[in-house]
Amino acid sequence: MLQKILKQKSGPLTKDLVQEPGQFGLGKVPSRLAPASTVTSICGYCATGCQLKLHLNEAGEAINLSPQANYPVNLGMACPKGWQALDPLAAPDRGTTPLLRDPATGERRPIDWATAVDLFTSKLQGIQDKHGRDSAAFLSTGQIPFEEMAFLGLLWKSGMGFLHGDANTRQCMATAVTAYKQSFGFDAPPYTYADFEESDVIVLSGSNLCIAHPILWQRIMRNRRMPEIIVIDPRSTETAQAATVHVPLKPKGDLALYYALAHCIIRDGRIDPEAITHTEGYDEFAAFVRDYTPESVAERTGLEPATVEKLARLVSEPGKRVSWWWTMGINQSYEGVRAAQAMINLALITGNIGKPGTGANSITGQCNAMGSRLFSNTTSLVGGHDFANPEHRQKVADGLGIPAERIPSEASLAYDEILHAAEQGKIKALWIVATNPFHSWIDSGRLAALRDKLEFLVVQDMYHSTESAAVADLYLPAAGWGEKSGCLINSERRIATIKPVRKAPGQTLTDFRIFRLLAEAWGCGEMFADWTDPESAFRILRDLTKDRPCDITAIKGYEQLDQAGGIQWPFPRSGDSQSPLSSPESSPIDKVANHSLFTRHSALGTPSERRLFADGHYYTPSGRARILYSAPDELPEAPDAKFPFMLLTGRGTSSQWHTQTRTSKSDILQKLYPAEAYIEIHPRDAKRLGVLNNQTVTIRSRRGEMKASAYLAPTVQPGQLFLPMHYPEVNKLTHPSFDPHSRQPNYKASAVTISPS
Ligand SMILES: Nc1nc2c(c(=O)[nH]1)N[C@H]1C(S)=C(S)[C@@H](COP(=O)(O)OP(=O)(O)OC[C@H]3O[C@@H](n4cnc5c(=O)[nH]c(N)nc54)[C@H](O)[C@@H]3O)O[C@H]1N2
Ligand SMILES: Nc1nc2c(c(=O)[nH]1)N[C@H]1C(S)=C(S)[C@@H](COP(=O)(O)OP(=O)(O)OC[C@H]3O[C@@H](n4cnc5c(=O)[nH]c(N)nc54)[C@H](O)[C@@H]3O)O[C@H]1N2
Ligand code: SF4
Ligand SMILES: [Mo]
């Protein structure tokens, strides 16, 4: 029967959808863009969310770009990746047509979209018919517009009827998501970037801002309060070197350190009693940290008690505004959720939340990691809802015009569990969209064997050459940033648009159109009849957020987002249907959902800066923030006699992006980073092992080995090594352990050995 529908549907419909109406395959270009010689678009790399101004020729194609001067995020600045953002679009390894791999020879041949779509649906429907809804999964991304993410998540679960799907945000943000949900009752990073400029004390933990978010570092440099900048990082990073205080704690010593800080602060009465009335669990926490004296954590943190005492005073100075910021040094840990919450607790008990220059602030990684958190339909039901909540399912179903039964009540398996199920042969097909796990997943060597177990692997990417695309049965060529429209949400919850400024090569389609095509072929096109283009999808998704903490129902559309310089969520409609635009002084948004927000309005009346929890009211049932904690655990793989070094991994330079599929295509960026893999080793260790600078060394773990060039530098501590993640072999070494609450991989603590090659 399905085959019949497919035959009926995929022929003419496929043809219809493949033909690209209008410019750049995206329908009619909005008239407001047509005569302009420039358009604005948010950068498609990191979550800073800088706005770029694209300079267009008469055909509407971008020929150059510059950073947008009056955008509230980047204020005229961009990092090298942003400046060179157009370069990767013209690379020779861009996909131009779907490719089918011959399993016997491994050779790939071009096929047309109709064949590709038929193959996709017949293979996956066959697997579903035989093995059920648990037998396939998608793995997606934080790097496409959220209209596309939502389309994929809804198509897969409610359209095609599968259950499992996760994204690379699991590698990245899952810890922060879980920490916020548990502590605040919703995944709600409270800050606005102005807090960087309004702090007296800025604590950056496990965050190498100068490399990973260079424009946010620039925001710190604009702070006129002479802030203390404290960097907590085992490495002496570029950021640590530029800070006023570097705390070189032992890897994964965070939890013990923050408990010791809480111990000192409570012992010395430097808490904020009023702020504590907005929390739950303070007394138990105070009792818990009584044992965490600075002396007791010296071994675990590698820090002198006097250092801990001094730090405790710095972060609890009465009258000073203290902001806590963290990124992957915290999230990517086997106890990351508790470490993030340990920082949240410090902000809560010292009253450093909801006020200018404060906060417990997770900085996101990818350009749309925040969009993925709200709309990807992976861990949360689309629009900030809960799969397990029947009222939420009904509400979302009504909004989508589908029966509530089409929305699963169970959660998906997490990323590592999906791969484990594939290893066991339970998951037989994977659809990978805009991520490259054969390079980026922890203990990636396992994926080769897993590949052989899969009956069907589909990879949808801009490039046919990625480590993941190269081993796919079916490769689908996707348009990238610069070739499509949609919205991204940055670290400070700011929603803003990207625009099509180049034509995608060959038969390449946007992810949005690929999903439409597959929906039609599967036979569930009806469900997405109104999803004609990204902005229509935006309006549907916007309406789904009603009455949730991320309510954005007052956003009219893309044009308003452009005019306002992006809008931070929440931005709800008032009960009396008054638009926030019309009443800048006493905006109804300040009263909605029991949460008073700090809001500073722009000249247009739209809010230019928003901060959550200004009234000490949280999204938990009691309205109070929960103070959560548990004792630190042992390292999953501590260095030992055989593998005596602790391997750290992370970002190498501001010109390299992850698995390098994009940044390696820019001649200019290429000149700004080392072409070959290198490993940072302390000169004392190098001397002991007879390793010279630039010498090739072999690094081994229990799982694999790789070669790299030795870079002798006291930026790492003795006994530790650092490898940038951008080189494909790095994750052959990493130890697959996970945070039990968030299932985020512990990328930054693996035992290895190193020797001259
Ligand atoms: N140039 C560039 N920028 C990027 C990216 C990129 O690939 N290239 N990727 C983007 C993405 S997706 C992300 S998630 C962010 C990541 O941004 P960051 O998290 O800032 O980058 P990382 O280098 O992964 O890790 C930060 C630091 O954590 C430290 N660290 C390791 N272990 C510990 C520990 O136990 N405790 C503490 N306190 N620190 C520790 C490392 O030494 C490292 O310096 O960057 C974003 N920006
Ligand atoms: N050892 C170690 N490993 C790590 C980390 C670490 O610190 N250490 N960090 C982890 C983190 S935080 C992250 S976020 C991950 C990132 O890991 P990945 O997501 O695997 O890395 P990317 O290189 O960003 O992969 C994105 C892919 O999407 C493709 N792409 C880009 N735009 C589009 C589009 O619009 N449509 C489609 N269909 N494809 C597109 C790109 O070509 C690329 O192949 O890596 C993780 N891996
Ligand atoms: S800091 Fe991030 S958003 Fe800004 S230009 Fe660089 S990569 Fe793009
Ligand atoms: Mo990330």
Coordinates of N, CA and C in Angstrom, one line a residue, residues 622-692:
S622 N 7.3 25.7 42.4 CA 7.3 26.6 43.6 C 7.7 28.0 43.3
G623 N 8.2 28.2 42.1 CA 8.7 29.5 41.7 C 10.1 29.8 42.2
R624 N 10.7 28.8 42.9 CA 12.0 29.0 43.5 C 13.0 28.2 42.8
A625 N 14.2 28.7 42.7 CA 15.3 27.9 42.1 C 15.8 26.8 43.0
R626 N 16.1 25.6 42.4 CA 16.5 24.5 43.2 C 18.0 24.5 43.3
I627 N 18.5 24.3 44.5 CA 20.0 24.1 44.8 C 20.3 22.7 44.7
L628 N 21.0 22.2 43.7 CA 21.2 20.8 43.5 C 22.7 20.5 43.6
Y629 N 23.0 19.3 44.1 CA 24.4 19.0 44.3 C 24.6 17.5 44.5
S630 N 25.7 17.0 44.3 CA 26.1 15.6 44.7 C 27.6 15.5 44.8
A631 N 28.1 14.5 45.5 CA 29.5 14.4 45.8 C 30.2 14.1 44.4
P632 N 31.4 14.7 44.3 CA 32.2 14.4 43.0 C 32.5 12.9 42.9
D633 N 32.5 12.4 41.7 CA 32.8 11.0 41.4 C 34.3 10.9 40.9
E634 N 34.7 9.6 40.8 CA 36.1 9.4 40.3 C 36.1 9.6 38.8
L635 N 37.3 9.9 38.3 CA 37.5 10.1 36.9 C 37.2 8.7 36.2
P636 N 36.4 8.7 35.1 CA 36.1 7.4 34.4 C 37.4 6.8 33.9
E637 N 38.4 7.6 33.5 CA 39.6 6.9 33.0 C 40.8 7.8 33.5
A638 N 41.3 7.5 34.7 CA 42.4 8.3 35.3 C 43.7 7.8 34.6
P639 N 44.7 8.7 34.5 CA 46.0 8.3 34.0 C 46.6 7.3 34.9
D640 N 47.3 6.3 34.4 CA 47.9 5.3 35.2 C 49.3 5.0 34.6
A641 N 50.0 3.9 35.1 CA 51.3 3.7 34.7 C 51.4 3.5 33.2
K642 N 50.4 2.8 32.6 CA 50.5 2.5 31.2 C 50.1 3.7 30.3
F643 N 49.1 4.4 30.7 CA 48.7 5.6 30.0 C 48.8 6.8 30.9
P644 N 50.0 7.4 31.1 CA 50.2 8.3 32.2 C 49.8 9.8 32.0
F645 N 49.3 10.1 30.8 CA 49.0 11.5 30.5 C 47.5 11.7 30.4
M646 N 47.0 12.9 30.9 CA 45.6 13.3 30.7 C 45.5 14.1 29.5
L647 N 44.7 13.6 28.5 CA 44.5 14.3 27.3 C 43.3 15.2 27.3
L648 N 43.5 16.5 27.0 CA 42.4 17.5 26.9 C 42.3 17.7 25.4
T649 N 41.0 18.0 25.0 CA 40.8 18.4 23.6 C 39.9 19.6 23.6
G650 N 39.9 20.3 22.4 CA 39.0 21.5 22.3 C 39.3 22.3 21.0
R651 N 39.0 23.5 21.1 CA 39.2 24.4 19.9 C 40.7 24.8 19.8
G652 N 41.2 24.9 18.6 CA 42.6 25.2 18.4 C 42.8 26.7 18.1
T653 N 42.2 27.2 17.1 CA 42.3 28.6 16.6 C 41.0 29.1 16.3
S654 N 40.9 30.5 16.2 CA 39.7 31.1 15.9 C 39.3 30.9 14.4
S655 N 40.3 30.4 13.6 CA 40.0 30.2 12.2 C 39.6 28.7 11.8
Q656 N 39.6 27.9 12.8 CA 39.2 26.5 12.5 C 37.8 26.2 13.1
W657 N 37.0 25.5 12.3 CA 35.6 25.2 12.8 C 35.5 23.7 12.8
H658 N 35.4 23.1 14.0 CA 35.1 21.7 14.2 C 35.8 20.7 13.2
T659 N 35.1 20.0 12.4 CA 35.7 19.0 11.5 C 36.2 19.6 10.2
Q660 N 36.2 20.9 10.2 CA 36.9 21.6 9.1 C 36.3 21.5 7.7
T661 N 35.1 21.0 7.6 CA 34.5 20.8 6.3 C 34.4 22.2 5.6
R662 N 34.1 23.2 6.4 CA 33.9 24.6 5.9 C 35.2 25.4 5.9
T663 N 35.8 25.5 7.1 CA 36.9 26.4 7.2 C 38.1 26.0 6.4
S664 N 38.3 24.7 6.1 CA 39.4 24.3 5.3 C 39.3 24.7 3.9
K665 N 38.1 25.2 3.5 CA 37.9 25.6 2.1 C 38.3 27.0 1.8
S666 N 38.7 27.7 2.8 CA 39.1 29.1 2.7 C 40.6 29.3 2.6
D667 N 41.1 29.9 1.5 CA 42.5 30.1 1.4 C 43.0 30.9 2.5
I668 N 42.2 31.9 2.9 CA 42.7 32.9 3.9 C 42.7 32.2 5.3
L669 N 41.7 31.5 5.6 CA 41.6 30.9 6.9 C 42.8 29.8 7.0
Q670 N 43.0 29.1 5.9 CA 44.0 28.1 5.9 C 45.4 28.6 6.3
K671 N 45.6 29.9 6.0 CA 46.9 30.5 6.4 C 47.0 30.8 7.8
L672 N 45.9 30.7 8.5 CA 45.8 31.2 9.9 C 45.9 30.0 10.9
Y673 N 46.0 28.8 10.4 CA 46.1 27.7 11.4 C 47.0 26.6 10.9
P674 N 47.6 25.8 11.8 CA 48.5 24.8 11.4 C 47.8 23.7 10.5
A675 N 48.3 23.3 9.4 CA 47.7 22.4 8.5 C 47.6 21.0 9.1
E676 N 48.7 20.6 9.8 CA 48.8 19.3 10.3 C 48.5 19.3 11.8
A677 N 48.0 18.1 12.3 CA 47.7 18.0 13.7 C 48.9 18.3 14.6
Y678 N 48.7 19.0 15.7 CA 49.8 19.2 16.7 C 49.3 18.9 18.1
I679 N 50.2 18.6 18.9 CA 49.8 18.4 20.3 C 50.6 19.2 21.3
E680 N 50.0 19.9 22.2 CA 50.7 20.7 23.2 C 51.2 19.8 24.3
I681 N 52.5 19.9 24.6 CA 53.1 19.1 25.7 C 54.0 20.1 26.5
H682 N 54.0 19.9 27.8 CA 54.9 20.7 28.6 C 56.4 20.4 28.3
P683 N 57.2 21.4 28.3 CA 58.6 21.2 27.9 C 59.3 20.2 28.9
R684 N 58.9 20.2 30.1 CA 59.6 19.3 31.1 C 59.2 17.8 30.7
D685 N 58.0 17.6 30.3 CA 57.6 16.2 29.9 C 58.3 15.9 28.6
A686 N 58.4 16.8 27.7 CA 59.0 16.6 26.4 C 60.5 16.2 26.6
K687 N 61.1 16.9 27.5 CA 62.6 16.7 27.8 C 62.7 15.2 28.3
R688 N 61.9 14.9 29.3 CA 62.0 13.6 29.9 C 61.8 12.5 28.9
L689 N 60.9 12.7 27.9 CA 60.6 11.7 26.9 C 61.5 11.8 25.6
G690 N 62.4 12.8 25.6 CA 63.2 13.0 24.5 C 62.5 13.5 23.3
V691 N 61.4 14.3 23.5 CA 60.6 14.8 22.4 C 61.1 16.3 22.1
L692 N 61.3 16.5 20.8 CA 61.8 17.9 20.4 C 60.6 18.7 19.8

